[in-house]
mmCIF file of C-alpha atoms in Angstrom:
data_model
loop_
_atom_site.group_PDB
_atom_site.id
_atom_site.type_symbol
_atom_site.label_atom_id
_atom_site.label_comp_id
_atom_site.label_asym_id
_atom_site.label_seq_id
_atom_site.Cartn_x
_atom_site.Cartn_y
_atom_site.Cartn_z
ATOM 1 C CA UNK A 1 122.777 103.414 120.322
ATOM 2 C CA UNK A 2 126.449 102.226 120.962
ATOM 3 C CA UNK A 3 129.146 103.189 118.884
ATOM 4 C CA UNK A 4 131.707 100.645 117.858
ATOM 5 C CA UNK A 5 134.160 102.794 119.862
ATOM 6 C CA UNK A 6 132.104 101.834 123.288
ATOM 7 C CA UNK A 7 131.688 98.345 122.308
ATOM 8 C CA UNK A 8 135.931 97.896 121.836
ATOM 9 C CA UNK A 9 136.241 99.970 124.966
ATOM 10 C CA UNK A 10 134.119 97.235 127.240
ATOM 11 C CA UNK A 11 134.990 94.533 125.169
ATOM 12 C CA UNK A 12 138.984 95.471 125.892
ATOM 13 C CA UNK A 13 139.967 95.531 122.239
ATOM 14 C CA UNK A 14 140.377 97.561 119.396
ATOM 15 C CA UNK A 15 137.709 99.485 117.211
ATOM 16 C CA UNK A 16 138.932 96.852 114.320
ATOM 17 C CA UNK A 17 138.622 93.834 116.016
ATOM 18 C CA UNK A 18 134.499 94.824 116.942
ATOM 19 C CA UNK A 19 134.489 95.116 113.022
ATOM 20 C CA UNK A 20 136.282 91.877 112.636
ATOM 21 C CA UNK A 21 133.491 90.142 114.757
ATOM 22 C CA UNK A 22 130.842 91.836 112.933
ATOM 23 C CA UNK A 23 132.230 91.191 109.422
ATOM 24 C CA UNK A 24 132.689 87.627 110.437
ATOM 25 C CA UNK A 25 136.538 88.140 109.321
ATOM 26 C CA UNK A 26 139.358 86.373 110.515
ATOM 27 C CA UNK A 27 142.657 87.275 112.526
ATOM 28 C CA UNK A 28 140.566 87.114 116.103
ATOM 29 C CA UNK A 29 140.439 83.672 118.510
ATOM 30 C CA UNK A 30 138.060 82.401 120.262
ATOM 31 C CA UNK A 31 138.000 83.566 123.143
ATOM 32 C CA UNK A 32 138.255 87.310 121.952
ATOM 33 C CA UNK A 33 135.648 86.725 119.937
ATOM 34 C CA UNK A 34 133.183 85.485 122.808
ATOM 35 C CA UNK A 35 134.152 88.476 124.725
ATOM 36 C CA UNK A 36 132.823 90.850 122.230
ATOM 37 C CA UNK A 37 129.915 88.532 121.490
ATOM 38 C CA UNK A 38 128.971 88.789 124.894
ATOM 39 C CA UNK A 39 129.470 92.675 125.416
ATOM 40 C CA UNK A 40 127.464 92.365 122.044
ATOM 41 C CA UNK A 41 124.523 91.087 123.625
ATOM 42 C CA UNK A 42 124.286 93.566 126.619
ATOM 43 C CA UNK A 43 124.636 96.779 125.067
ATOM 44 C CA UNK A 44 122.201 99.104 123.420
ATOM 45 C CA UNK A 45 123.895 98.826 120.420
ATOM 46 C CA UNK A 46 121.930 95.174 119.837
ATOM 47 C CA UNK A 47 119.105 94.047 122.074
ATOM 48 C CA UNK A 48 116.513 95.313 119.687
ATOM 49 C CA UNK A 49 118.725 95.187 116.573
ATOM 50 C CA UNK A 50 119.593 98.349 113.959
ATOM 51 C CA UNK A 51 116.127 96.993 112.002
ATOM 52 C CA UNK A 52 113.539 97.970 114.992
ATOM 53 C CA UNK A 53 115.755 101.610 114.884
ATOM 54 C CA UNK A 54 115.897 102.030 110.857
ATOM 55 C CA UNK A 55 114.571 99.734 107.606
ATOM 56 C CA UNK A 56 117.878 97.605 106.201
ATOM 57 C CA UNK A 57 115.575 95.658 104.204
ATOM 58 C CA UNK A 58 118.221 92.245 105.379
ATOM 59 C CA UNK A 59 116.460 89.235 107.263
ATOM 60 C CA UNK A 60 118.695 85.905 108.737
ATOM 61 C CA UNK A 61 118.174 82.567 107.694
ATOM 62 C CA UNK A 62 119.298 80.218 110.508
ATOM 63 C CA UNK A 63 119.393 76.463 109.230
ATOM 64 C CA UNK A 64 121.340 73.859 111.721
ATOM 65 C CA UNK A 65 123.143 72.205 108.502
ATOM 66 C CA UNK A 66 124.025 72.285 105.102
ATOM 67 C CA UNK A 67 125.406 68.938 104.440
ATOM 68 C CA UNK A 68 121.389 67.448 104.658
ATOM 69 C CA UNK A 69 119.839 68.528 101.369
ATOM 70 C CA UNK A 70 116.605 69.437 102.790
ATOM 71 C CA UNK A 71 118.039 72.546 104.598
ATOM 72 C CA UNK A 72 120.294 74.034 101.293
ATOM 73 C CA UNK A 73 116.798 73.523 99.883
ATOM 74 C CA UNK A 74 114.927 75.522 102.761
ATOM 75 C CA UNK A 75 117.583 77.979 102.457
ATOM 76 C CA UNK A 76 117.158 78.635 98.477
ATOM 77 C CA UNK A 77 113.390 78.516 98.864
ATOM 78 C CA UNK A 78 113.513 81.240 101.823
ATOM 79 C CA UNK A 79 115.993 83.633 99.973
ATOM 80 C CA UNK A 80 114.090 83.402 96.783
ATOM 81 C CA UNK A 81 110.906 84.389 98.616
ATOM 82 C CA UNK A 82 112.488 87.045 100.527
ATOM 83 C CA UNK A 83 113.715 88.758 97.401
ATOM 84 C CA UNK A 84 110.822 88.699 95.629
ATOM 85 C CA UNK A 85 109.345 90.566 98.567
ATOM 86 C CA UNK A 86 112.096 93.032 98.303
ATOM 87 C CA UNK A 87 114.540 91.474 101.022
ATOM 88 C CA UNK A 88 117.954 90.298 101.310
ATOM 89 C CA UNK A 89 119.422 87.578 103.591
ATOM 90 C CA UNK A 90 122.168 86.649 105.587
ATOM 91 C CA UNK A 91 122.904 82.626 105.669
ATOM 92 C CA UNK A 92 123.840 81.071 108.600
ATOM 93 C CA UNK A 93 125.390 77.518 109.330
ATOM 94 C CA UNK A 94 124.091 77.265 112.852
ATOM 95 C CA UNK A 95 125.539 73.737 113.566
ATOM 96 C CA UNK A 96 128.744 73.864 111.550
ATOM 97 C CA UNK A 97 132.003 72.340 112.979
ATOM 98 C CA UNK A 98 135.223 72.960 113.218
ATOM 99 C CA UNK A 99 137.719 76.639 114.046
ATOM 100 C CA UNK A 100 135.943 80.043 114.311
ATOM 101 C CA UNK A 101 132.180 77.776 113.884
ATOM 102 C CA UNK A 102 129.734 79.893 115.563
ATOM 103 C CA UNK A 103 126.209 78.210 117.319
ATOM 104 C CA UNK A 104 123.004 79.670 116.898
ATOM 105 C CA UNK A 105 123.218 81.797 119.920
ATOM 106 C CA UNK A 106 126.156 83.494 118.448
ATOM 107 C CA UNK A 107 124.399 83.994 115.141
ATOM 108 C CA UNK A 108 121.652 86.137 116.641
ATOM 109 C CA UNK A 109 123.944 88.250 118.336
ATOM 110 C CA UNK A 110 125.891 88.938 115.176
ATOM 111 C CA UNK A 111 123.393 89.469 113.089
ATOM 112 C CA UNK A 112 121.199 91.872 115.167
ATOM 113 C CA UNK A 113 124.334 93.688 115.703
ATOM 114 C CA UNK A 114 124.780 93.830 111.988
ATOM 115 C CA UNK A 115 120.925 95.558 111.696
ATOM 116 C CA UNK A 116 118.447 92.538 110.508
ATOM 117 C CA UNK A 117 115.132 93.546 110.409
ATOM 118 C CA UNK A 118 114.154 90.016 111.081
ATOM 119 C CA UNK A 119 114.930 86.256 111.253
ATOM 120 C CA UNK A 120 113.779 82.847 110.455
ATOM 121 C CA UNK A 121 115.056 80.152 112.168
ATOM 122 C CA UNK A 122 114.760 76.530 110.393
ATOM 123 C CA UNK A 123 114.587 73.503 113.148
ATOM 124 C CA UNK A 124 115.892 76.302 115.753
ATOM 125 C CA UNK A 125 117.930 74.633 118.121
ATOM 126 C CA UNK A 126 115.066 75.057 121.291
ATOM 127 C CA UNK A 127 113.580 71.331 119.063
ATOM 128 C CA UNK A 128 116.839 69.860 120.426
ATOM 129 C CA UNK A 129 115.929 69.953 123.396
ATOM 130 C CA UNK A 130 115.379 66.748 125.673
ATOM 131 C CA UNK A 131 111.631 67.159 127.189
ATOM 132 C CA UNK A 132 109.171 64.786 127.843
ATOM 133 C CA UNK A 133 106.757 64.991 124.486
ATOM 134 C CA UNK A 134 103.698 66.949 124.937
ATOM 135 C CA UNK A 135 105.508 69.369 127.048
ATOM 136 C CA UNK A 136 107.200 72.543 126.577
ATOM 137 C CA UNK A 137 110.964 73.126 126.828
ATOM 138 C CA UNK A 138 112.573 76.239 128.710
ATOM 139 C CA UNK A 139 112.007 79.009 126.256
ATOM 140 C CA UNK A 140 116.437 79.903 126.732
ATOM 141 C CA UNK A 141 117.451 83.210 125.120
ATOM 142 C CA UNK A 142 114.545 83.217 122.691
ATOM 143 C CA UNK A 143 112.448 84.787 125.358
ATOM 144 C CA UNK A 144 114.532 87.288 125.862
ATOM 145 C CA UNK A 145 115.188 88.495 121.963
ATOM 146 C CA UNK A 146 111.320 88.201 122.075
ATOM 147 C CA UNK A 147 110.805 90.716 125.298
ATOM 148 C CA UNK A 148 113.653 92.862 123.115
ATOM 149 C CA UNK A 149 111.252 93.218 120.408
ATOM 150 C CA UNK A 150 113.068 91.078 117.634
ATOM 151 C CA UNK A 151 110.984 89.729 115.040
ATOM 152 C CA UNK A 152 110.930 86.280 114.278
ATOM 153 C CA UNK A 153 109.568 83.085 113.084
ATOM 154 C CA UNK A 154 110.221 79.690 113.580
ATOM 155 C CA UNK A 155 109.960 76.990 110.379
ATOM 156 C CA UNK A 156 109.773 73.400 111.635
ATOM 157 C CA UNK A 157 110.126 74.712 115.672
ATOM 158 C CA UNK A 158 106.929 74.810 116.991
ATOM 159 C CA UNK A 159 107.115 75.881 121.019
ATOM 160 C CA UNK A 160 103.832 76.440 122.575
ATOM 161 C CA UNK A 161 105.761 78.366 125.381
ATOM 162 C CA UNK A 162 107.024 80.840 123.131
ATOM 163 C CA UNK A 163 104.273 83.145 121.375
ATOM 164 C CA UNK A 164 106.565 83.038 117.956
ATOM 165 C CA UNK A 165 104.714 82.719 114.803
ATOM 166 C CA UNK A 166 105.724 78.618 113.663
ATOM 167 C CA UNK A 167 105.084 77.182 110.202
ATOM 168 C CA UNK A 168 105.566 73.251 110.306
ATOM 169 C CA UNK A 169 105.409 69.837 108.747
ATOM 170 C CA UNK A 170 102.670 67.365 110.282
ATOM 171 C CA UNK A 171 106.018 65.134 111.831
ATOM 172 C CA UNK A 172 103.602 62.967 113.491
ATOM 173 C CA UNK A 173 101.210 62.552 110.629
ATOM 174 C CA UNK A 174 104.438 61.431 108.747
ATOM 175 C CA UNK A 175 104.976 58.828 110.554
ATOM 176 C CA UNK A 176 101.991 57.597 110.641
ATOM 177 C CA UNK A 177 101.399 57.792 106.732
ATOM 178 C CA UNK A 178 104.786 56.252 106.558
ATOM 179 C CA UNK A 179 103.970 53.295 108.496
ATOM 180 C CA UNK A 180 100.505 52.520 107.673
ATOM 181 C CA UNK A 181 102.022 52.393 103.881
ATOM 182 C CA UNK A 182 104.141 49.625 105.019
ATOM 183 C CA UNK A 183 101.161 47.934 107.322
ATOM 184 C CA UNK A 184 99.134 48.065 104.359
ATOM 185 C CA UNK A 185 101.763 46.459 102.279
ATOM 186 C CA UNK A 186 101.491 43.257 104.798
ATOM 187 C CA UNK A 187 105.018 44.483 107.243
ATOM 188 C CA UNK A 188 104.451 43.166 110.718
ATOM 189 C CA UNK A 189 107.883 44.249 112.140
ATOM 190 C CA UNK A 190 108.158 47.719 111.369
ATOM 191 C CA UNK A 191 111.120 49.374 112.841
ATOM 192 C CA UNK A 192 112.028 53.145 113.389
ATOM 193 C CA UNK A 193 115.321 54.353 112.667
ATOM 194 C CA UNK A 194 115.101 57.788 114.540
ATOM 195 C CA UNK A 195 117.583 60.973 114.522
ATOM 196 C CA UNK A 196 119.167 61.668 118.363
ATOM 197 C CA UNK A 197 116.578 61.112 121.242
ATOM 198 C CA UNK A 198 116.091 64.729 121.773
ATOM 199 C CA UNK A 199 114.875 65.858 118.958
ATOM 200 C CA UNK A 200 111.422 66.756 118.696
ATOM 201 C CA UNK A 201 110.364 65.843 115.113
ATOM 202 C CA UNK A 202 111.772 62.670 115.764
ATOM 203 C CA UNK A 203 109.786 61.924 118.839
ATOM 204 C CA UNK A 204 107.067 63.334 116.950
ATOM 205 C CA UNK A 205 107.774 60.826 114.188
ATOM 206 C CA UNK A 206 107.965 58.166 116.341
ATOM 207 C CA UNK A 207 104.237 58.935 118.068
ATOM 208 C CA UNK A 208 102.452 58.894 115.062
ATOM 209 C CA UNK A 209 104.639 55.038 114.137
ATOM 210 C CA UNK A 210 103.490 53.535 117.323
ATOM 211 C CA UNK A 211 100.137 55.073 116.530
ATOM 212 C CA UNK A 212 100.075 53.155 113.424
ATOM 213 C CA UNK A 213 101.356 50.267 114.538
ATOM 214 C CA UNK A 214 98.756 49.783 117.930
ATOM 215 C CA UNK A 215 95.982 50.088 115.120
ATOM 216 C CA UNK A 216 96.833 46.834 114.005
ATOM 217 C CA UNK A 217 98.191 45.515 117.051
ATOM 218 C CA UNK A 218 101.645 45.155 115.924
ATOM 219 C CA UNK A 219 104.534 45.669 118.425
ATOM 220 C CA UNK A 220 105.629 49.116 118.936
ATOM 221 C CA UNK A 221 108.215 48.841 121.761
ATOM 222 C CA UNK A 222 111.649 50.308 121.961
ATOM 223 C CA UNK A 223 113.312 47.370 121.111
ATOM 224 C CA UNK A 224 111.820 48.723 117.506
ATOM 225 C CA UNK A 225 113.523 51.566 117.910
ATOM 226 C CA UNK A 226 117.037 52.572 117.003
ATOM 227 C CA UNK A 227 118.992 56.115 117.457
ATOM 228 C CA UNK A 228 121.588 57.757 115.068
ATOM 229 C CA UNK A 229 122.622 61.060 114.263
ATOM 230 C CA UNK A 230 121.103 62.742 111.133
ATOM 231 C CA UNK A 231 123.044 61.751 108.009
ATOM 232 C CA UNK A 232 123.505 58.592 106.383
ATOM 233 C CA UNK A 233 126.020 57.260 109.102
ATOM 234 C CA UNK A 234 123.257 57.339 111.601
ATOM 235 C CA UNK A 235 120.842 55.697 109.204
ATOM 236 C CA UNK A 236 123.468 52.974 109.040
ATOM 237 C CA UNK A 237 124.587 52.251 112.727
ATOM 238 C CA UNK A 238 120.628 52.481 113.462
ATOM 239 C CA UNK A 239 119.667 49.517 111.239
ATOM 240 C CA UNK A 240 122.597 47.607 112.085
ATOM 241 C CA UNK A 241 121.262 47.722 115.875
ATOM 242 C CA UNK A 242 117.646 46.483 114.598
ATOM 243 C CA UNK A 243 118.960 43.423 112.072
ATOM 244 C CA UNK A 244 121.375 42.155 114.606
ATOM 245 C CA UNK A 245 118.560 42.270 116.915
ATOM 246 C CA UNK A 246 114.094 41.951 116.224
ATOM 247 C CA UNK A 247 114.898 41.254 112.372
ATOM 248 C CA UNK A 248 112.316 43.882 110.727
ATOM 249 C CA UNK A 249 111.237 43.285 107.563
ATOM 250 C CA UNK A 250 110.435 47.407 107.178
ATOM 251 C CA UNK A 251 111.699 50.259 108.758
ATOM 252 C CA UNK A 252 111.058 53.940 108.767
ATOM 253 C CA UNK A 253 113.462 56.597 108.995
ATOM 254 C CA UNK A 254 113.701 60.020 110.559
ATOM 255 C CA UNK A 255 115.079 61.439 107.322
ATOM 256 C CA UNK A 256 116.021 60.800 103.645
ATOM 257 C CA UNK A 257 119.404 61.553 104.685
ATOM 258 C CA UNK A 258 119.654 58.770 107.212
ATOM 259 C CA UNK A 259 117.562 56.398 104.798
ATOM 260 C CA UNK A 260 120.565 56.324 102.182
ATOM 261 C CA UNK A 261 122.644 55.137 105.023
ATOM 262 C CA UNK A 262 120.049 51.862 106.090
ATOM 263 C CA UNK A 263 120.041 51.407 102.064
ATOM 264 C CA UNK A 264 124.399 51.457 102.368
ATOM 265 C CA UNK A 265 123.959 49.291 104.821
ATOM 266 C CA UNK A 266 120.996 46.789 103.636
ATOM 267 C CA UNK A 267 123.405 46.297 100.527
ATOM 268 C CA UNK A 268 126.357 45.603 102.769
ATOM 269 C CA UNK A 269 124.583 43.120 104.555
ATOM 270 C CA UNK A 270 123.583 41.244 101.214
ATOM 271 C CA UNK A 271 120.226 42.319 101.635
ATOM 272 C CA UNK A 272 117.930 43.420 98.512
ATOM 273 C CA UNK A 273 115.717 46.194 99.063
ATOM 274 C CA UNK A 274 112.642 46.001 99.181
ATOM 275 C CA UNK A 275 112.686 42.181 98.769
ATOM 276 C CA UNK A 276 114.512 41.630 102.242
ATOM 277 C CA UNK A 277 113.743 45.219 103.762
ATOM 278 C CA UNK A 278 111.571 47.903 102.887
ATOM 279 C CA UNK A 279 112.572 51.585 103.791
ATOM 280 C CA UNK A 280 110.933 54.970 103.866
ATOM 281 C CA UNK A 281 112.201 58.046 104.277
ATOM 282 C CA UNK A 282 111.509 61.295 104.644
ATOM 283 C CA UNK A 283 111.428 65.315 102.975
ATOM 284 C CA UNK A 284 112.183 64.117 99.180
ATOM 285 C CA UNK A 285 115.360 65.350 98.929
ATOM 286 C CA UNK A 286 116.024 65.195 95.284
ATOM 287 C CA UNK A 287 118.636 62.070 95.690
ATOM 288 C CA UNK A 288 115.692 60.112 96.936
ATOM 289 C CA UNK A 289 114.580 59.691 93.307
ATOM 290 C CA UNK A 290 117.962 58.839 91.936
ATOM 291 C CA UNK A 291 118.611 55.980 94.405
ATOM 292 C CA UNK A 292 119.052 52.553 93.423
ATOM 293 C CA UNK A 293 116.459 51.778 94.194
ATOM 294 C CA UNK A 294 114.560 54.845 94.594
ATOM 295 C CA UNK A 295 113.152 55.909 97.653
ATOM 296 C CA UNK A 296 109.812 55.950 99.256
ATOM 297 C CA UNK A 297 109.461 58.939 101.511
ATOM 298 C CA UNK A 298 107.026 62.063 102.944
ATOM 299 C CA UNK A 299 107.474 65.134 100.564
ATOM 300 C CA UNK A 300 107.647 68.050 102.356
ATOM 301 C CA UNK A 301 106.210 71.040 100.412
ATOM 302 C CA UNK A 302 109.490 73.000 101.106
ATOM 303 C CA UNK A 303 108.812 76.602 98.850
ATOM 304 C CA UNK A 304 105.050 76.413 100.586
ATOM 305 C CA UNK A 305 106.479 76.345 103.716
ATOM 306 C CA UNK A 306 109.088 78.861 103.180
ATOM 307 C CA UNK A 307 106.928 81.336 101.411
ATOM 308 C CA UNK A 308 104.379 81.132 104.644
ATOM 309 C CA UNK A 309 107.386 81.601 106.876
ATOM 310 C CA UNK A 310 108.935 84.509 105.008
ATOM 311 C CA UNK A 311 105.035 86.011 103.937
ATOM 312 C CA UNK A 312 104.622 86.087 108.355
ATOM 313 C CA UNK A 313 107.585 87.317 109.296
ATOM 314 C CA UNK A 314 107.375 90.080 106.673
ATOM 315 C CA UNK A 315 104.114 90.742 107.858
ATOM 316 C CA UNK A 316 105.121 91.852 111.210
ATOM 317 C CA UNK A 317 107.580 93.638 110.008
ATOM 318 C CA UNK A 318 105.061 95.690 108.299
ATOM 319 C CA UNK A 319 104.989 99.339 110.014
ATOM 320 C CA UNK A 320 101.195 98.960 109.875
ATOM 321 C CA UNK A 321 100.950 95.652 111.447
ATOM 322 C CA UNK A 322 99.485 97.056 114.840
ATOM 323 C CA UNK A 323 96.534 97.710 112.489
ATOM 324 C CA UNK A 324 95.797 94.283 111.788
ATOM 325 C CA UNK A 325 94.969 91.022 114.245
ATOM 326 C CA UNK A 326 97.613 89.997 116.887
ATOM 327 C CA UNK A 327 98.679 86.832 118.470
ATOM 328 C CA UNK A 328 100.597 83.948 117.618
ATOM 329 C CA UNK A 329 100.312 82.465 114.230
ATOM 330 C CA UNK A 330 100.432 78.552 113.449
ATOM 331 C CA UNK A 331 100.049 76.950 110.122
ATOM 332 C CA UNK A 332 100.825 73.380 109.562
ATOM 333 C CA UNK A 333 101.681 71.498 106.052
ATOM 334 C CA UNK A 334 100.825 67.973 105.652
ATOM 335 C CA UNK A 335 103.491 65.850 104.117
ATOM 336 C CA UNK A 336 102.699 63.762 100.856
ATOM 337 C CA UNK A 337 103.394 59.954 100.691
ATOM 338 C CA UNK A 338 105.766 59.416 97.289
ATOM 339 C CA UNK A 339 105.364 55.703 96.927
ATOM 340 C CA UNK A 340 108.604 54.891 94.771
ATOM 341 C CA UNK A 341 110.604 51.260 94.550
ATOM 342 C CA UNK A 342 111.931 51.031 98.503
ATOM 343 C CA UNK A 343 108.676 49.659 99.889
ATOM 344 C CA UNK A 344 106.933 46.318 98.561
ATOM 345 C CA UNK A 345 105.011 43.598 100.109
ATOM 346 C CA UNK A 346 107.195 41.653 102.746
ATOM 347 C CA UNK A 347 108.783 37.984 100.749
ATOM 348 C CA UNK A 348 107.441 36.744 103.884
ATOM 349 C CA UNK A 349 104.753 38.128 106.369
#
């Protein structure tokens, strides 16, 4: 195993500065910090990571975000679980902005170098990834730490092309369940205010919508369609694009997060909700019950899901786990319908 001493010496820097990487400390730029990153990644010292050498008893939690509430709430439920299994965890803001942020790619390197045993990785960025739906996307780097022998498990990443253990939400059941709520409430124009274009659950989201929708023979084109980025500003330049152009009178969105932004915006407009426009969300953040007026959405049964995430990964970290079944491990959660005061019967259908 490489000593800190070799990884300076190919790196070109000091002894210190390695530590400063590791430690996530400041005083190093950028670009020094991608250079030992990268030696990082190459030598002995991480492919496997200090946990397949020796027991830490540390596991990562890689969310994208913190400013959506769902993934704080991942984060809490994972940590909690992992403790009461005798863990601790390292946090990581995959998708955080701004000097010295570090992607998900970085992450991994850092914190196999600093000796995890393990990691789960929620919405890992390999869902981001623009493919048609139904196929698989290029399994990157994650093949690799795979081949290396690092244990992991994906929570809300499912990749057939990747034999990694995935626990999931039902995304397309969602949105069906979302929108036959709204067909059954008499909506005819049901939009779909979706997160970016290349994100899986989205595309997920929006197959079981159109499903839904060609039921009932109700139009399910793009023009019903509208993109944002997660977060309530997306939710809001989304449902601008569909009321300046097909008029729904219900829309579904991608997240809760983006669903406070269409009800910002509905109330800009001078619309009342759910008189002039329904909305449902989705993942019950706890704001969804504290809107005015509170919001319809898919409950995802976050500490289930976490517990089955951390409970797997655990699991093969087990040193008797050869002794029990192998192969890849799926287990899917159903999201429940909370039918609050967003969604009523169209004023007219």
């Amino acid at each position: 195993m490489s000593g800190l001493s070799e990884i300076a010496r190919a790196a070109g820097v000091s002894i210190s500065t390695v530590s400063r990487v590791l430690n996530r400390r400041a005083g190093v730029n950028d670009e020094t910090r991608q250079r030992v990153l990268a030696v990082l990644a190459e030598m002995p010292y991480t492919p496997r990571g200090l946990g397949a050498l020796q027991r830490t008893g540390v596991i990562g939690l890689l969310v994208p975000e913190l400013s959506n509430p769902v993934f704080p709430a991942f984060a809490e439920a994972l940590e909690v679980r992992a403790a009461r299994l005798g863990y601790s965890s390292l946090l990581c803001n995959t998708r955080a902005t701004g000097a010295g942020a570090m992607g998900e790619e970085e992450y991994v390197r850092m914190l196999l170098a600093r000796g995890v045993e393990g990691m789960v990785f929620v919405s890992p960025e390999i869902t981001n990834v623009e493919v048609p739906l139904g196929q698989a996307p290029r399994p990157s780097y994650y093949a690799k730490l795979l081949a290396d022998g690092v244990h992991m498990v994906f929570l809300n990443g499912a990749t057939p092309s990747l034999d990694v253990p995935d626990v999931t939400v039902d995304e397309q059941h969602a949105g069906y369940a979302a929108t036959r709520h709204l067909v059954e409430l008499g909506h005819r124009r049901i939009g779909f205010v979706s997160g970016p274009a290349r994100s899986l659950p989205s595309r997920l989201k929006r197959a079981g919508w159109a499903a839904a929708l060609e039921e009932d023979g109700l139009p399910a084109t793009s023009d019903f369609v509208a993109h944002g980025p997660f977060g309530p500003e997306g939710g809001a330049e989304a449902v601008s694009v569909l009321l300046d152009t097909v008029r729904p009178t219900a829309v579904i969105c991608s997240s809760d997060h983006m669903a406070i932004g269409v009800l910002r915006e509905a109330h800009r407009r001078g619309l009342t909700v759910p008189r002039d426009l329904s909305v449902v969300g989705f993942d019950d953040i706890p704001l969804a019950s504290y809107c005015s007026p509170s919001l319809t959405t898919l409950a995802q049964p976050i500490e289930e899901m976490a517990s089955a995430a951390v409970d797997e990964l655990v699991h093969r970290l087990d040193p008797d786990r050869r002794r029990r079944p192998a192969g890849n491990y799926t287990r899917v959660f159903r999201p429940r319908l909370v039918v609050r005061e967003s969604s009523a019967a169209p004023l007219l259908v």
